[in-house]
């Protein structure tokens, strides 16, 4: 039967994989220990094309945690996670950055990532093949079950399915091919992917499409936070943000007391989630209220936003009118060339992370990543988990996902 529930512990599955490899080794060779090449496995994954940068960071964590756990098993020591390049992201409007796949080293500190999980960039594994094409042994296309709550319960399960198609583009590379495609309805924890992998132990390059479908094994656990802490930004982005903070916001500390920050998400949010976001006037009122209540001495407000200039000007003018100094990080064209849209957004996030007080946008993953960063920096949680409320109607405060050290 091709239907598994999580009754099958990952331990059982690991043993199964090991036995299989063992058999293979014994038949061909004397001992298993020397055949590192054969145990080598590369796990690739891809994410639903419309998803933004910050959800993709969370998807990475689910895979990285699985790989870090796998490394503890003798027969998975040579498994590596291939970092999917950043390609053609919907929000990245600068023409230059949408055409070439961007490696992770552009945004993250690779050594820090590698200290948590065995990761490699895609371009680093190309030289491993002598062929003209890079052939992936098996692509699992993950899909949701049509009814997540069958019989009223949300069970962990997967099932091989008949029809599906790959909606991605292999990050724009036309020299990547796949040998086999398996369609899989999937619901549950990321570590359950090991059950799929173990079905074909001789596959060397295994890829998952729709990597956003598997969920965190333990959201908010210690391993979650260890992984999150390892996602340090690249040095040049940190340096740039630091320089801005010292020159414009009068702060060189980890935790600044000189300014408050806001993430004011507009664009698709202002259109599709009008019930959750305030008007410009409402935004000004909420900023003023928070400062008067918690930091009456602060005059400087840093704004991270994807809003249009006309909206930002109005927001700035109205804040100026009541006595605040407003700051934006405005990239020069050479900054934009160097850091790309993704890097500019990260610089905004870093500056928000160090502020005395932060107000974010309801259910924006961009905001969530800032909140996590502030937890890592050691801010009191009440300075972090604050959101803009709509002008009228109810307004639930954000859940506090506090750090576990
Ligand atoms: N520079 C900058 N870019 C932003 C800002 N807010 C949003 N963006 C851009 O818009 C993208 C937002 O997409 P996501 O990263 O998916 O985050 P989100 O859309 O807020 O959250 P979800 O839709 O829930 O995933 C970011 O990755 C940035 O590229 C901002 O304050 N500054
Ligand atoms: C695929 O093409 C890219 C350039 O488009 C190249 O850098 C890479 O080495 C190629 N991969 C293989 C396996 O030939
Ligand atoms: C946050 O809580 C601490 C006590 O835990 C308190 O001293 C501080 O004033 C609070 N700050 C805000 C912004 O509410
Ligand atoms: Mg988004």
XYZ file of C-alpha atoms and ligand atoms in Angstrom:
466
model
C 0.000 0.000 0.000
C 1.322 3.387 -0.884
C -0.178 5.109 2.058
C 1.808 5.765 5.201
C 0.867 7.387 8.446
C 3.437 8.741 10.836
C 3.161 5.540 12.844
C 6.153 4.562 10.809
C 8.831 6.345 12.785
C 11.674 7.924 10.909
C 13.949 5.569 12.842
C 12.432 2.569 11.119
C 12.787 4.230 7.785
C 16.435 5.055 8.395
C 17.179 1.424 9.189
C 15.479 0.387 6.007
C 17.610 2.781 3.989
C 20.753 1.549 5.708
C 20.016 -2.105 5.018
C 19.485 -1.332 1.423
C 22.767 0.453 1.053
C 24.497 -2.301 2.959
C 23.239 -4.920 0.541
C 24.387 -2.892 -2.388
C 27.835 -2.396 -0.895
C 28.300 -6.023 0.057
C 27.477 -7.303 -3.383
C 29.898 -5.024 -5.125
C 32.647 -4.418 -2.649
C 34.218 -5.754 0.472
C 33.357 -3.066 2.904
C 30.984 -0.170 2.983
C 33.168 2.355 4.699
C 35.299 3.337 1.765
C 32.490 4.036 -0.689
C 31.721 7.565 0.230
C 30.878 8.493 -3.349
C 28.027 6.000 -3.393
C 26.501 7.376 -0.217
C 26.615 10.868 -1.603
C 23.175 12.320 -2.024
C 22.023 15.767 -2.953
C 18.610 17.035 -1.977
C 17.275 19.867 -4.095
C 14.026 21.685 -3.588
C 11.993 24.399 -5.195
C 9.165 26.611 -3.947
C 5.857 27.612 -5.519
C 6.881 30.397 -7.948
C 4.694 33.232 -6.542
C 6.052 32.889 -2.976
C 8.207 35.741 -1.706
C 11.688 35.842 -0.255
C 10.697 35.647 3.384
C 8.469 32.602 3.164
C 11.279 30.935 1.193
C 13.606 31.570 4.114
C 11.224 29.597 6.318
C 11.010 26.761 3.796
C 14.803 26.611 3.813
C 14.720 26.134 7.585
C 12.420 23.123 7.318
C 14.840 21.401 4.925
C 17.977 22.534 6.772
C 16.660 21.131 10.054
C 15.861 17.818 8.358
C 19.395 17.695 6.921
C 21.017 18.629 10.194
C 19.149 15.752 11.881
C 20.048 13.381 9.047
C 23.733 14.121 9.525
C 23.580 12.416 12.890
C 23.027 9.091 11.102
C 26.065 7.269 9.815
C 24.564 6.455 6.409
C 23.443 10.009 5.737
C 26.656 11.772 6.570
C 27.330 12.508 2.930
C 23.965 14.042 2.173
C 23.896 17.645 1.157
C 21.174 20.223 0.743
C 21.389 22.205 -2.477
C 20.418 25.842 -2.004
C 17.915 26.855 -4.686
C 19.168 30.051 -6.315
C 17.025 33.159 -6.091
C 15.394 33.581 -9.442
C 12.671 35.768 -10.867
C 10.983 36.687 -7.587
C 7.653 38.378 -8.037
C 8.491 41.379 -5.833
C 11.892 42.050 -7.338
C 11.104 44.734 -9.856
C 14.592 45.918 -10.759
C 15.145 44.492 -14.222
C 18.748 43.441 -13.721
C 18.091 41.159 -10.788
C 15.314 39.118 -12.356
C 17.326 37.548 -15.139
C 20.132 35.616 -13.539
C 19.822 33.134 -10.706
C 21.370 34.687 -7.600
C 23.355 32.469 -5.204
C 22.708 32.465 -1.469
C 26.109 33.964 -0.687
C 24.696 37.233 -2.003
C 22.444 37.495 1.031
C 23.690 35.078 3.685
C 26.851 34.219 5.557
C 27.669 30.837 4.024
C 29.980 29.709 6.760
C 27.284 30.277 9.314
C 24.743 28.322 7.236
C 27.233 25.481 6.824
C 27.852 25.345 10.540
C 24.236 24.353 10.991
C 23.526 22.126 8.004
C 25.467 20.609 5.083
C 24.535 23.058 2.346
C 25.973 23.710 -1.105
C 25.107 26.214 -3.787
C 23.639 24.790 -7.000
C 26.521 26.085 -9.115
C 28.959 24.198 -6.891
C 27.539 20.824 -7.895
C 27.440 21.441 -11.664
C 31.092 20.417 -12.123
C 30.223 16.998 -10.644
C 28.654 15.925 -13.894
C 30.683 15.353 -17.046
C 27.610 15.552 -19.205
C 26.152 18.532 -20.983
C 23.046 18.304 -18.845
C 22.646 18.111 -15.154
C 20.312 15.187 -14.601
C 18.211 14.881 -11.460
C 17.392 11.230 -10.756
C 13.954 11.865 -9.373
C 11.677 14.845 -8.978
C 8.938 14.490 -6.398
C 6.176 16.965 -7.133
C 4.417 17.568 -3.855
C 0.761 18.515 -3.810
C -1.776 19.182 -1.102
C -4.485 16.664 -0.335
C -7.782 18.040 -1.618
C -9.261 17.766 1.867
C -6.763 18.496 4.658
C -9.223 17.455 7.343
C -10.477 14.144 6.058
C -12.914 12.656 8.574
C -12.379 15.758 10.695
C -8.732 15.099 11.502
C -5.494 16.544 10.184
C -3.345 13.450 9.771
C 0.263 13.254 8.690
C 0.207 11.254 5.479
C 1.410 10.944 1.925
C 0.242 9.076 -1.108
C 1.654 8.555 -4.601
C -0.612 10.232 -7.109
C -1.115 9.894 -10.840
C -1.125 13.262 -12.516
C 0.784 16.440 -11.859
C 3.142 18.776 -13.595
C 6.154 20.860 -12.603
C 5.297 24.547 -12.655
C 8.813 25.781 -11.921
C 11.629 26.538 -14.326
C 14.710 24.989 -12.672
C 15.764 28.530 -11.775
C 16.046 29.466 -15.419
C 18.597 26.785 -16.314
C 17.743 24.997 -19.535
C 20.423 22.363 -18.950
C 18.760 20.726 -15.944
C 16.719 17.612 -16.705
C 14.925 14.960 -14.685
C 14.839 11.215 -15.233
C 11.774 10.233 -13.201
C 8.872 12.250 -11.894
C 6.760 11.070 -8.963
C 3.600 12.919 -8.000
C 2.935 12.841 -4.271
C 0.058 14.144 -2.207
C 1.705 15.221 0.998
C 0.529 16.506 4.354
C 2.653 16.786 7.467
C 6.155 17.148 8.756
C 9.207 17.717 6.601
C 11.065 14.737 8.087
C 8.450 12.510 6.463
C 10.216 13.266 3.172
C 12.875 10.796 4.319
C 10.296 8.056 3.807
C 10.019 9.065 0.176
C 13.764 9.296 -0.288
C 14.257 5.843 1.182
C 12.037 4.272 -1.492
C 14.833 4.728 -4.014
C 18.104 4.498 -2.140
C 20.273 4.557 -5.237
C 19.053 8.009 -6.320
C 21.857 10.491 -5.966
C 20.124 13.725 -6.963
C 16.638 13.998 -5.513
C 14.470 17.061 -5.901
C 11.228 18.205 -4.307
C 8.965 20.693 -6.044
C 6.594 22.695 -3.828
C 8.937 22.602 -0.863
C 6.500 24.896 0.956
C 4.014 22.057 1.458
C 5.866 20.050 4.175
C 5.592 21.719 7.578
C 8.088 22.344 10.337
C 8.657 19.252 12.467
C 8.695 21.372 15.608
C 7.945 25.018 14.999
C 9.556 27.261 17.589
C 11.712 24.487 19.109
C 15.376 24.798 20.046
C 16.475 23.343 16.708
C 14.191 25.841 14.970
C 15.958 28.703 16.725
C 19.435 27.219 16.257
C 18.735 27.089 12.549
C 17.252 30.579 12.557
C 20.301 31.977 14.344
C 22.558 30.422 11.714
C 20.833 32.452 8.986
C 23.139 35.405 9.426
C 23.131 37.953 6.660
C 26.210 38.480 4.527
C 28.818 40.802 5.924
C 28.417 43.480 3.293
C 24.683 43.823 3.977
C 25.280 44.065 7.710
C 28.043 46.621 7.203
C 25.839 48.727 4.980
C 22.958 48.703 7.483
C 25.306 49.477 10.376
C 26.778 52.402 8.520
C 23.311 53.772 7.873
C 22.349 53.390 11.519
C 25.425 55.149 12.775
C 25.186 57.994 10.262
C 21.451 58.587 10.340
C 20.062 57.132 13.524
C 22.895 57.860 15.903
C 23.323 54.261 17.027
C 26.205 51.798 16.959
C 24.750 49.357 19.497
C 23.059 46.002 19.047
C 19.943 47.317 20.743
C 19.382 50.951 19.910
C 17.434 53.380 22.061
C 17.455 56.262 19.595
C 14.720 55.363 17.109
C 11.647 53.282 16.539
C 11.011 51.330 13.346
C 7.985 50.276 11.399
C 7.381 47.830 8.581
C 4.596 49.296 6.532
C 3.623 46.663 3.994
C 1.462 48.036 1.153
C 1.179 46.977 -2.520
C -0.687 43.646 -2.663
C -1.425 43.846 1.104
C -3.133 47.232 0.844
C -5.234 45.848 -1.995
C -6.010 42.310 -0.886
C -6.024 42.766 2.890
C -7.728 46.101 3.288
C -9.368 44.858 6.498
C -5.965 44.388 8.156
C -4.025 47.522 7.281
C -4.605 51.147 8.326
C -4.957 54.302 6.238
C -2.068 56.765 6.193
C -3.776 58.878 8.872
C -4.391 55.784 10.968
C -0.740 54.785 10.628
C 0.434 58.182 11.854
C -1.967 58.043 14.803
C -0.696 54.598 15.853
C 2.989 55.540 15.590
C 2.424 58.669 17.640
C 0.452 56.786 20.260
C 3.125 54.103 20.674
C 5.944 56.614 20.986
C 4.036 58.755 23.522
C 3.246 55.666 25.561
C 6.569 53.808 25.527
C 9.361 56.102 24.315
C 8.316 59.715 24.791
C 11.886 60.945 24.253
C 12.252 59.406 20.779
C 11.858 61.617 17.699
C 13.310 59.418 14.977
C 11.167 56.974 13.024
C 12.678 54.548 10.535
C 10.255 53.312 7.896
C 10.689 50.135 5.862
C 8.068 49.848 3.183
C 7.227 48.670 -0.284
C 4.757 51.535 -0.707
C 4.737 53.931 -3.623
C 6.559 57.220 -3.242
C 3.368 59.266 -3.207
C 2.060 57.335 -0.196
C 5.407 57.516 1.568
C 5.572 61.279 1.068
C 2.188 61.702 2.680
C 3.199 59.517 5.586
C 6.435 61.429 6.025
C 4.741 64.838 5.844
C 2.105 63.933 8.371
C 4.736 62.607 10.799
C 6.849 65.730 10.287
C 3.806 67.860 11.057
C 3.585 66.407 14.539
C 7.307 66.738 15.202
C 8.946 63.468 14.142
C 12.009 63.007 11.958
C 11.412 60.342 9.324
C 14.107 58.094 7.822
C 14.127 55.775 4.851
C 16.996 53.787 3.447
C 17.161 55.058 -0.115
C 19.591 52.988 -2.176
C 21.770 54.744 -4.715
C 21.794 53.117 -8.130
C 25.152 51.537 -7.352
C 23.731 50.146 -4.055
C 20.883 48.687 -6.068
C 23.313 47.110 -8.539
C 25.445 45.718 -5.766
C 22.804 44.456 -3.338
C 19.851 43.920 -5.690
C 16.214 44.213 -4.579
C 16.675 41.311 -2.189
C 19.650 42.925 -0.463
C 17.918 46.309 -0.189
C 14.967 44.641 1.546
C 17.367 42.902 3.947
C 19.064 46.194 4.796
C 15.597 47.564 5.654
C 15.012 44.510 7.844
C 18.336 44.857 9.665
C 17.682 48.509 10.479
C 14.185 47.633 11.763
C 15.646 44.835 13.875
C 17.873 47.102 15.951
C 15.237 49.752 16.824
C 14.065 50.419 20.389
C 10.509 49.547 19.385
C 9.015 47.910 16.307
C 5.564 47.922 14.737
C 4.945 45.472 11.902
C 2.269 44.494 9.424
C -0.270 41.810 10.263
C 0.653 38.395 8.828
C 3.533 39.611 6.713
C 6.418 37.149 6.609
C 8.722 40.149 6.075
C 7.571 41.356 9.501
C 7.915 37.861 11.030
C 11.573 37.659 10.041
C 12.232 41.030 11.736
C 10.502 39.799 14.882
C 12.709 36.684 14.960
C 15.818 38.795 14.476
C 14.817 40.979 17.428
C 14.308 37.907 19.600
C 17.847 36.818 18.677
C 19.160 40.294 19.520
C 17.651 39.994 22.981
C 14.934 42.652 22.928
C 12.035 42.465 25.391
C 9.219 40.755 23.486
C 6.820 43.609 24.198
C 8.955 45.917 22.012
C 8.681 43.496 19.102
C 5.296 41.849 18.744
C 3.285 44.906 17.781
C 1.257 45.385 14.636
C -0.610 48.099 12.807
C -4.336 47.829 13.296
C -7.018 48.678 10.757
C -8.692 52.058 11.322
C -11.824 50.319 12.540
C -12.786 46.823 13.558
C -11.074 44.210 15.628
C -7.324 43.883 15.878
C -5.726 40.796 17.330
C -2.191 41.271 18.588
C 0.441 39.022 16.976
C 1.377 35.680 18.527
C 4.620 35.927 20.449
C 7.061 33.352 19.122
C 9.749 33.885 21.702
C 13.255 32.520 21.403
C 14.385 29.177 22.837
C 18.100 29.180 23.579
N 12.920 47.119 0.527
C 11.759 46.647 1.008
N 11.110 45.677 0.340
C 9.951 45.224 0.858
C 9.407 45.738 2.069
N 8.253 45.092 2.312
C 8.098 44.183 1.323
N 9.134 44.260 0.435
C 9.344 43.431 -0.776
O 8.224 42.630 -0.979
C 8.519 41.289 -0.641
C 7.415 40.782 0.270
O 7.233 39.457 0.081
P 7.478 38.372 1.227
O 8.931 38.365 1.503
O 6.805 37.145 0.776
O 6.725 38.859 2.507
P 5.155 39.214 2.604
O 4.561 39.258 1.231
O 5.110 40.438 3.433
O 4.487 38.045 3.382
P 3.580 36.823 2.804
O 2.777 37.291 1.631
O 2.770 36.413 3.989
O 4.553 35.766 2.371
C 9.857 41.271 0.073
O 10.566 40.100 -0.085
C 10.522 42.490 -0.549
O 11.090 42.154 -1.775
C 10.121 46.781 2.738
O 9.739 47.274 3.787
N 11.287 47.187 2.161
C 24.296 24.884 -17.120
O 24.395 26.181 -17.645
C 25.029 27.140 -16.824
C 25.024 28.478 -17.513
O 23.771 28.771 -18.047
C 26.459 26.720 -16.507
O 27.050 27.640 -15.617
C 26.454 25.345 -15.896
O 27.773 24.901 -15.686
C 25.704 24.358 -16.802
N 25.621 23.084 -16.112
C 26.096 21.958 -16.610
C 25.914 20.727 -15.817
O 26.644 21.946 -17.658
C 8.062 45.628 28.558
O 8.042 44.851 29.732
C 8.977 45.263 30.705
C 8.873 44.311 31.864
O 8.997 42.997 31.447
C 8.719 46.697 31.131
O 9.706 47.117 32.065
C 8.730 47.608 29.925
O 8.342 48.916 30.288
C 7.781 47.081 28.847
N 7.968 47.882 27.666
C 7.002 48.126 26.809
C 7.395 48.848 25.574
O 5.849 47.773 27.004
Mg 4.382 37.392 -0.082
